mmCIF file of C-alpha atoms and ligand atoms in Angstrom:
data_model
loop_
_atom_site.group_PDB
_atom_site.id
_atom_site.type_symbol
_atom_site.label_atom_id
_atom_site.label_comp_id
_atom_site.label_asym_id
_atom_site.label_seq_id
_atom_site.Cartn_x
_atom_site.Cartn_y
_atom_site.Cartn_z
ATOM 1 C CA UNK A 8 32.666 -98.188 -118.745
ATOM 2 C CA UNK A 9 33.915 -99.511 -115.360
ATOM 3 C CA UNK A 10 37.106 -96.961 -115.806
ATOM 4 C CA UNK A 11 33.939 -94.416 -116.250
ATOM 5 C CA UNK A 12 32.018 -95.318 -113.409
ATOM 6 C CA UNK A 13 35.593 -95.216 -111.424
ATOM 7 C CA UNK A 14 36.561 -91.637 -112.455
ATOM 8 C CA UNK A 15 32.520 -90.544 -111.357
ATOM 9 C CA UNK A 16 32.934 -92.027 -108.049
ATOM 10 C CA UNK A 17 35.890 -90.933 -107.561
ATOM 11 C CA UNK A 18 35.063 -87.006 -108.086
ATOM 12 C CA UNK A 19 31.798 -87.687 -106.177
ATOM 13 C CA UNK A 20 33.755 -88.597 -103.344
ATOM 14 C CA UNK A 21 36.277 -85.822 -103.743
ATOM 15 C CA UNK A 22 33.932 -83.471 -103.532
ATOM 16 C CA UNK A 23 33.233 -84.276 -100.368
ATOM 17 C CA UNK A 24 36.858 -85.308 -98.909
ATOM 18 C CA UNK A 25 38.927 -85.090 -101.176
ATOM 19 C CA UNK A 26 41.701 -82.048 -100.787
ATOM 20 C CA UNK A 27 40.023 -80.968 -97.548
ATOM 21 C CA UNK A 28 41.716 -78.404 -96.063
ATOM 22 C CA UNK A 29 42.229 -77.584 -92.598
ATOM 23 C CA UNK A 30 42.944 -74.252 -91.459
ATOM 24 C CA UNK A 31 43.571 -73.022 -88.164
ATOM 25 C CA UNK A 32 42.379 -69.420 -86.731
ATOM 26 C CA UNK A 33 43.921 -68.106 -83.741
ATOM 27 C CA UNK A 34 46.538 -66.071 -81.722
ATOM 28 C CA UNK A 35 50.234 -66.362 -80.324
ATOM 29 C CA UNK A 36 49.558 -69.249 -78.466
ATOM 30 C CA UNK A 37 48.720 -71.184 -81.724
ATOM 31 C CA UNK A 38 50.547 -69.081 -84.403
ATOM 32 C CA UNK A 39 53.790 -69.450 -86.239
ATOM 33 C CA UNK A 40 56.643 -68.193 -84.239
ATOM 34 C CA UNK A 41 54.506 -67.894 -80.889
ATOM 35 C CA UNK A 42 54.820 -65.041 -78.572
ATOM 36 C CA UNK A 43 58.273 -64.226 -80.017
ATOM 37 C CA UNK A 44 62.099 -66.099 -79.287
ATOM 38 C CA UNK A 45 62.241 -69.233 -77.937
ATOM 39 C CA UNK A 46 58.536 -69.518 -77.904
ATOM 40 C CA UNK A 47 56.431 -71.234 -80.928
ATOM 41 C CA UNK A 48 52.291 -71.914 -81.395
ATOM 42 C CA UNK A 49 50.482 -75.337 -81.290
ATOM 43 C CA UNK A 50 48.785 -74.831 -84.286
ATOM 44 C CA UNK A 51 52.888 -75.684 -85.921
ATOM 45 C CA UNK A 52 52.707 -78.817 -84.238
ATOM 46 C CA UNK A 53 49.355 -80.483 -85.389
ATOM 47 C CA UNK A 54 49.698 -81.789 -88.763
ATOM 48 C CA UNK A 55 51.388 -85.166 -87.095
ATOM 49 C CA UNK A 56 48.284 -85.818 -86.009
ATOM 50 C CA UNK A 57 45.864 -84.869 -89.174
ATOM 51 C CA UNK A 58 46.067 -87.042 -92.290
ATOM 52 C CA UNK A 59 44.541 -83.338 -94.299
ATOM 53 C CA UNK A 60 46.746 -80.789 -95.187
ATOM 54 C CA UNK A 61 47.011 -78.199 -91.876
ATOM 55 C CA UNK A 62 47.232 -74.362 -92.959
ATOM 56 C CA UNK A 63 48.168 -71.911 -90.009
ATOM 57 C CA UNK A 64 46.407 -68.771 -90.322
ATOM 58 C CA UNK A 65 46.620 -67.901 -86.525
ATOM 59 C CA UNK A 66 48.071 -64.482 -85.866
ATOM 60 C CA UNK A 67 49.948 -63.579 -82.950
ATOM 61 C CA UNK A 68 48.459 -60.174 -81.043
ATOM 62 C CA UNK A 69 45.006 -60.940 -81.926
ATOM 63 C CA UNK A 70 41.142 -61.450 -80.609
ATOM 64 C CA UNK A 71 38.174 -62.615 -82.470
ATOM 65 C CA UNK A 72 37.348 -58.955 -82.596
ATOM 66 C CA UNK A 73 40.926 -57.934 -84.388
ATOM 67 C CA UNK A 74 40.880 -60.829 -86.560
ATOM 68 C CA UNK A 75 37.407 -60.186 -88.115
ATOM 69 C CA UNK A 76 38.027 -56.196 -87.991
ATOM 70 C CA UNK A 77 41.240 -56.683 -90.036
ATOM 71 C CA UNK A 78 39.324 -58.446 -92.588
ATOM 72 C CA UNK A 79 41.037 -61.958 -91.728
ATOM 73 C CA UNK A 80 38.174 -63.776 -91.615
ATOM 74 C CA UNK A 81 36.951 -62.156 -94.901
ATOM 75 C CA UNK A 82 39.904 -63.476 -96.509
ATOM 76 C CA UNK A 83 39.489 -66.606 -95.391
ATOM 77 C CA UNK A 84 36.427 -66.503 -96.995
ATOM 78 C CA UNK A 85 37.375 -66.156 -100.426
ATOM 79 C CA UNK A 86 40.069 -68.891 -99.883
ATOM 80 C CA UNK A 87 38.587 -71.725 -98.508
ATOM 81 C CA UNK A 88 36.374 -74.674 -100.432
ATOM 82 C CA UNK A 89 32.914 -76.822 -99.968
ATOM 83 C CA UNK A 90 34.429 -79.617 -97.119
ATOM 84 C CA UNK A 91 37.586 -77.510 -95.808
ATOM 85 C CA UNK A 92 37.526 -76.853 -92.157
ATOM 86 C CA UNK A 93 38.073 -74.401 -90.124
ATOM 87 C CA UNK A 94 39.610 -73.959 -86.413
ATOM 88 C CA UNK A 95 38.730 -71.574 -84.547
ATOM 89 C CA UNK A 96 40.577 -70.397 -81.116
ATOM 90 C CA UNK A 97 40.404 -67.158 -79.240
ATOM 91 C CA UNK A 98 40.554 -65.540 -75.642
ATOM 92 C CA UNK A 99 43.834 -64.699 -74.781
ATOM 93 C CA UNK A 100 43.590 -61.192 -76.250
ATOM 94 C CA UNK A 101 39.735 -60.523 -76.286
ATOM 95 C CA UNK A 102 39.714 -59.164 -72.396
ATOM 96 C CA UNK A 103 38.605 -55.560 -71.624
ATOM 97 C CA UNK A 104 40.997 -52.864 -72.212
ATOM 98 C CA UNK A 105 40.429 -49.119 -71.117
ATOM 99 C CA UNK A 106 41.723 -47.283 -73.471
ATOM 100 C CA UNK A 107 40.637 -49.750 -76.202
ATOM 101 C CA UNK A 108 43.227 -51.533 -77.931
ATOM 102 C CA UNK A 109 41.607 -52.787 -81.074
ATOM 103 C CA UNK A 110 41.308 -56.135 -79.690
ATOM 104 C CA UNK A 111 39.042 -56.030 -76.275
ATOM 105 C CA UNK A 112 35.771 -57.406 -77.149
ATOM 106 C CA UNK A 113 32.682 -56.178 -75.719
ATOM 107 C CA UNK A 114 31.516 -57.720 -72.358
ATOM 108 C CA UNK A 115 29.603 -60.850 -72.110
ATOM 109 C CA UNK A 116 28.226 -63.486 -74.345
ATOM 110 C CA UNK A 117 24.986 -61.726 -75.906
ATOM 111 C CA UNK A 118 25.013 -61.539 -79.943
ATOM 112 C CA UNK A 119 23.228 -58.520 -79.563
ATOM 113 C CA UNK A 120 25.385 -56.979 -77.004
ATOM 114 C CA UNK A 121 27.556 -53.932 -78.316
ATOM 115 C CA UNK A 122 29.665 -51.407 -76.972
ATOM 116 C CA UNK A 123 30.761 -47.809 -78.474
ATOM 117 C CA UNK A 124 34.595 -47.167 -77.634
ATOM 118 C CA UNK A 125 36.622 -44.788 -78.941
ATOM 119 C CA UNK A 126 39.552 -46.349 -81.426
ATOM 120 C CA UNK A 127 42.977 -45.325 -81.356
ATOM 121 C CA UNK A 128 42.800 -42.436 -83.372
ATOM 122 C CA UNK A 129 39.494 -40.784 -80.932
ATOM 123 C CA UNK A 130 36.836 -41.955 -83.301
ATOM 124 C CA UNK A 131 33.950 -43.420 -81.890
ATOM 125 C CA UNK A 132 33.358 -47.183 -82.863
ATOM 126 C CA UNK A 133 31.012 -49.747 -81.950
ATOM 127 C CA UNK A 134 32.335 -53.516 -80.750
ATOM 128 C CA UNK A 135 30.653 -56.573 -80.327
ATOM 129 C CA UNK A 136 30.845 -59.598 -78.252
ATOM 130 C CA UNK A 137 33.363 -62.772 -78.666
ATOM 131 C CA UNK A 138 30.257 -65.033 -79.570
ATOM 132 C CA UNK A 139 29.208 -62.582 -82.129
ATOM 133 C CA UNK A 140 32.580 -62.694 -83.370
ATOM 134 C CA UNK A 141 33.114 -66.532 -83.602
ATOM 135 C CA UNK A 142 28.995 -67.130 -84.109
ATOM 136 C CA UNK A 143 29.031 -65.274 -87.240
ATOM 137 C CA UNK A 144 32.335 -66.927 -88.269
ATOM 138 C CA UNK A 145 31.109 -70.028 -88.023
ATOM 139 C CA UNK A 146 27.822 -69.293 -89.809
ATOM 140 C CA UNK A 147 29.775 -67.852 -92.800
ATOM 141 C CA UNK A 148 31.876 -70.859 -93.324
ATOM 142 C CA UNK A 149 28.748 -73.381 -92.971
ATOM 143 C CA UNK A 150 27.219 -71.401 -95.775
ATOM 144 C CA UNK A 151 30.779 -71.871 -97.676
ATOM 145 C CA UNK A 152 30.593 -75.491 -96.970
ATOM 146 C CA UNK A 153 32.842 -75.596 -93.954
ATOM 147 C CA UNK A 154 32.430 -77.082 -90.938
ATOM 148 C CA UNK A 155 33.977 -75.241 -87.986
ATOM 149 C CA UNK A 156 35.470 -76.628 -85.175
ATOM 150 C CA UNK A 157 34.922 -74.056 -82.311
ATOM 151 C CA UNK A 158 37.919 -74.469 -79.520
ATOM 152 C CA UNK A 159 38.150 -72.983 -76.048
ATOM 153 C CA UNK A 160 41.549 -71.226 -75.471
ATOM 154 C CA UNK A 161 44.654 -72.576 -73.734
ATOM 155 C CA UNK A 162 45.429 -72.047 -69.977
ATOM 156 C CA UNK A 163 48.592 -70.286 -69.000
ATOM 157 C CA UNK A 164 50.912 -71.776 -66.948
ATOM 158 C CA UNK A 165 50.108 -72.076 -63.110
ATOM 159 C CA UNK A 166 46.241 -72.068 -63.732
ATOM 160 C CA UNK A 167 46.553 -75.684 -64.561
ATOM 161 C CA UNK A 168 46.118 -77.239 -61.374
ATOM 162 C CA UNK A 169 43.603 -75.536 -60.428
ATOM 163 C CA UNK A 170 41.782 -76.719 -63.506
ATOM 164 C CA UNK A 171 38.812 -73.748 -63.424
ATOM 165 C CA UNK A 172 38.558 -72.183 -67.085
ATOM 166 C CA UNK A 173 38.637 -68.260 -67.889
ATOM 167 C CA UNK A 174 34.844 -67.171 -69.307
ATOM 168 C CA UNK A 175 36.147 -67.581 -72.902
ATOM 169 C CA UNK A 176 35.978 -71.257 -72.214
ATOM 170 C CA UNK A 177 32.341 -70.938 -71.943
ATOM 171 C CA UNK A 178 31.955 -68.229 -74.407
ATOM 172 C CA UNK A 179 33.511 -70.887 -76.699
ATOM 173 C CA UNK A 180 31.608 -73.622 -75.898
ATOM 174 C CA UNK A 181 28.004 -71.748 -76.034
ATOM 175 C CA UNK A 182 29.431 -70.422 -79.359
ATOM 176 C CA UNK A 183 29.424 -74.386 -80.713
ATOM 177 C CA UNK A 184 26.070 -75.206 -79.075
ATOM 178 C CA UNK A 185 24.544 -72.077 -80.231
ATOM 179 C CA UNK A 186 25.566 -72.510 -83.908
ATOM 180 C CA UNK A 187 25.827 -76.138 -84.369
ATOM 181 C CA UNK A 188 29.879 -76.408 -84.442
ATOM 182 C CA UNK A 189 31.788 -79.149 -83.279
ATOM 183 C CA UNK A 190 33.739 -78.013 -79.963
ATOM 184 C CA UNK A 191 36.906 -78.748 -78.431
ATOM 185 C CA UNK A 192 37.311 -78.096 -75.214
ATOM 186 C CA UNK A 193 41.264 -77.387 -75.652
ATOM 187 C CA UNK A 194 41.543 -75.716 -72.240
ATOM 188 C CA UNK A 195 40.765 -78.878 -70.197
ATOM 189 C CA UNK A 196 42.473 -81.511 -73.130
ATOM 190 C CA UNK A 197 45.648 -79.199 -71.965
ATOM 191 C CA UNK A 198 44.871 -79.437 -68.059
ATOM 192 C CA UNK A 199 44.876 -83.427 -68.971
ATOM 193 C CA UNK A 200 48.050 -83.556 -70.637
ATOM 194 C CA UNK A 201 49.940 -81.137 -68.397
ATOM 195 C CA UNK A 202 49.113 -83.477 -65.075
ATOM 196 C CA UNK A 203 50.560 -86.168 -66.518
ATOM 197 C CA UNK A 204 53.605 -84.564 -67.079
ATOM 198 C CA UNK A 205 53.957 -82.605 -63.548
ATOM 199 C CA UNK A 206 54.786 -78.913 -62.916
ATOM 200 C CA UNK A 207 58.406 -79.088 -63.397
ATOM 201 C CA UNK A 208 58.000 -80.268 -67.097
ATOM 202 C CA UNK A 209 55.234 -77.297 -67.636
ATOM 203 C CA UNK A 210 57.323 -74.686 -65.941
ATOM 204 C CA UNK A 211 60.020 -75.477 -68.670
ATOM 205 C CA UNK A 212 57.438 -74.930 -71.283
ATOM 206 C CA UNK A 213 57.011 -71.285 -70.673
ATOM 207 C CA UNK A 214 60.758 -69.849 -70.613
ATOM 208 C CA UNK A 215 59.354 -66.089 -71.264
ATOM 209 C CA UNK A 216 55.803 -65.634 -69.696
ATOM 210 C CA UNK A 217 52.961 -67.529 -68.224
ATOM 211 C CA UNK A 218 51.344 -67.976 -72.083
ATOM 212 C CA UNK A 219 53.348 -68.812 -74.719
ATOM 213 C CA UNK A 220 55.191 -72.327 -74.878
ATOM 214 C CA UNK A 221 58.113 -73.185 -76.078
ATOM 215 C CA UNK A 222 58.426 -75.470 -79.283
ATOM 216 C CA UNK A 223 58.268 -78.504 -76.817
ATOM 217 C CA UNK A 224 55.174 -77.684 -75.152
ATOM 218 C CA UNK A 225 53.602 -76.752 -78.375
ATOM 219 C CA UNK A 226 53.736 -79.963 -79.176
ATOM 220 C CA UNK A 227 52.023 -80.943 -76.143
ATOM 221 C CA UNK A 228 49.258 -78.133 -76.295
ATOM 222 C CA UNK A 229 48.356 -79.677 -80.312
ATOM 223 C CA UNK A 230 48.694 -83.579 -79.035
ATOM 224 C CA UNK A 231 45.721 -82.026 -76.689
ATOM 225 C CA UNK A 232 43.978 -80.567 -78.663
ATOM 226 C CA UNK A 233 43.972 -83.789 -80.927
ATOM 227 C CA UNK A 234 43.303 -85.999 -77.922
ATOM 228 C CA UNK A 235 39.823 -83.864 -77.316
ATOM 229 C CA UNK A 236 39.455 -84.137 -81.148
ATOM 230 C CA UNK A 237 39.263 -87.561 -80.934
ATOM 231 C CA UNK A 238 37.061 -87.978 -78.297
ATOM 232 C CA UNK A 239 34.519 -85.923 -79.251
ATOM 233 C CA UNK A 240 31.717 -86.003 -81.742
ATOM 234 C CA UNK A 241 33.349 -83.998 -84.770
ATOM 235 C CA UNK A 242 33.771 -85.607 -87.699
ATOM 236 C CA UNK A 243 36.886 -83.936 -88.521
ATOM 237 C CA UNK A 244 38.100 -87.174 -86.128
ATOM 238 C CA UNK A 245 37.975 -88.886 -89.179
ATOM 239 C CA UNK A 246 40.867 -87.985 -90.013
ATOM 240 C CA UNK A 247 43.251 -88.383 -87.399
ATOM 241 C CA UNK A 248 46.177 -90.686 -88.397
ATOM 242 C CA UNK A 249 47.358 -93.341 -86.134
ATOM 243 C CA UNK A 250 49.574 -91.111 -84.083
ATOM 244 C CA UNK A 251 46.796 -88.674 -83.669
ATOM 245 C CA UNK A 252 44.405 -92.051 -82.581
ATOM 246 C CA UNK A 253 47.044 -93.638 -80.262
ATOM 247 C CA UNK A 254 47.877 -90.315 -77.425
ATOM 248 C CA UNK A 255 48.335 -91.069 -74.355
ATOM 249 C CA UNK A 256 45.853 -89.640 -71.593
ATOM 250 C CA UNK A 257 41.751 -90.276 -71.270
ATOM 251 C CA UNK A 258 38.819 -88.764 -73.229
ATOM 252 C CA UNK A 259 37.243 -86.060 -70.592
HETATM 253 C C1 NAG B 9 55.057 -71.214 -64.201
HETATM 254 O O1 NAG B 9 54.252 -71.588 -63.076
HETATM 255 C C2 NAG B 9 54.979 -71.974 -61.947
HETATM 256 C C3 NAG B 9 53.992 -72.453 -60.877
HETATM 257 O O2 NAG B 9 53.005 -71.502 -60.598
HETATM 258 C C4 NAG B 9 55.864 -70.808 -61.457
HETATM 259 O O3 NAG B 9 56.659 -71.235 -60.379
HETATM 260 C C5 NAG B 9 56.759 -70.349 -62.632
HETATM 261 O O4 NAG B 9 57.485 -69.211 -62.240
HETATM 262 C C6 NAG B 9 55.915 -70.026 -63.840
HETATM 263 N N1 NAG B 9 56.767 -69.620 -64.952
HETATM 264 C C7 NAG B 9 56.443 -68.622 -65.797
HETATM 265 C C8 NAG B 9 57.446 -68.259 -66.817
HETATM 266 O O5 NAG B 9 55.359 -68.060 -65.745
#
């Protein structure tokens, strides 16, 4: 009886926790292998920090437009499970492009906002706005059963002292209030980090461009992003292990 009692509780509470997986949605700056040699994405760098298992499904080259077009997101959806997570962190390729390159969002923060471009072959198609994007994504996993943490993208080297986000900082975090996802603000957990270490250690992050990092300052760029984890409200927090409870820096 008590061994019966055990086994029920025990599949009552892995229903819930249990196996959770995390799974992280993104670009270069967070994907496997970076922006290319010598260069690697945070998202590589996190599990340290996360006592769930951390699956990278960040693709280098790509928006929250290209991602959902190239039925990514769709995918996702057939793989995930009731209490998996799901990451999600785009702006580095979602700026306007003229001709459109497949990724460019349309402009602004509207759901109902679109725009007709013509794709690369001269048909005409219509595009929507980075918060319909990430909105709907996040709307589509809560129906699944997963919670979506909604994080704004990483600065490039040189705009951190200045500390001012790009607008897909605040297209990320009105796509969290707007839906009821937990938010990260990544952008300014990164601006934290990277003053504490000075310019001279972020300069040798970047040894190709001013956005991806090397493998070092990967590392860096995912101890942020579990710092602001931590300190905010998610409950994803939960399950931070002691390394990812005990970084160095303040909660913003
Ligand atoms: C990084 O930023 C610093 C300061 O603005 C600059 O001197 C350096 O050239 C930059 N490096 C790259 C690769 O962008």
């Amino acid at each position: 009886m008590a061994v019966k009692i055990l086994s029920y509780a025990l599949l009552l509470f892995c229903a819930v926790a249990c196996n959770a997986t995390v799974y992280l949605i993104g670009d270069s700056t967070m994907a496997p292998g970076g922006g290319g040699a010598g260069t690697d994405g945070w998202g590589q760098y996190l599990q340290p920090y996360l006592s769930i298992p951390v699956v990278n499904k960040a693709v280098a080259g790509r928006s929250a437009r290209s991602y959902t077009d190239e039925g990514r997101f769709n995918t996702l959806y057939t793989t995930v499970k009731k209490g998996d997570w799901a990451v999600i962190e785009f702006g580095h390729n979602d700026g306007s492009a003229t001709p459109d390159n497949g990724r460019a969002d349309c402009p602004g923060s509207d759901v109902a906002t679109t725009c007709t471009v013509k794709d690369s072959t001269g048909k005409t198609i219509v595009t929507h706005t980075y918060n319909y994007y990430i909105q709907n994504a996040v709307t589509k996993f809560a129906s699944l059963g997963v919670k979506t943490v909604v994080s704004s993208p990483t600065p490039n080297n040189g705009s951190f002292a200045s500390g001012a986000g790009n607008r897909f900082v605040g297209y990320a975090s009105l796509a969290a209030s707007r839906t009821g996802a937990d938010y990260v603000d990544h952008y300014d957990y990164v601006i934290e980090f990277y003053k504490a270490l000075g310019q001279a250690k972020v300069n040798a992050f970047y040894p190709n461009d001013h956005t991806h990092t090397s493998p070092a300052g990967a590392k860096v760029v995912a101890q942020a992003f579990a710092k602001g984890l931590g300190c905010g409200k998610s409950t994803l927090k939960a399950s931070l292990t002691s390394a990812g409870t005990s970084l160095p820096n303040g909660c913003m």
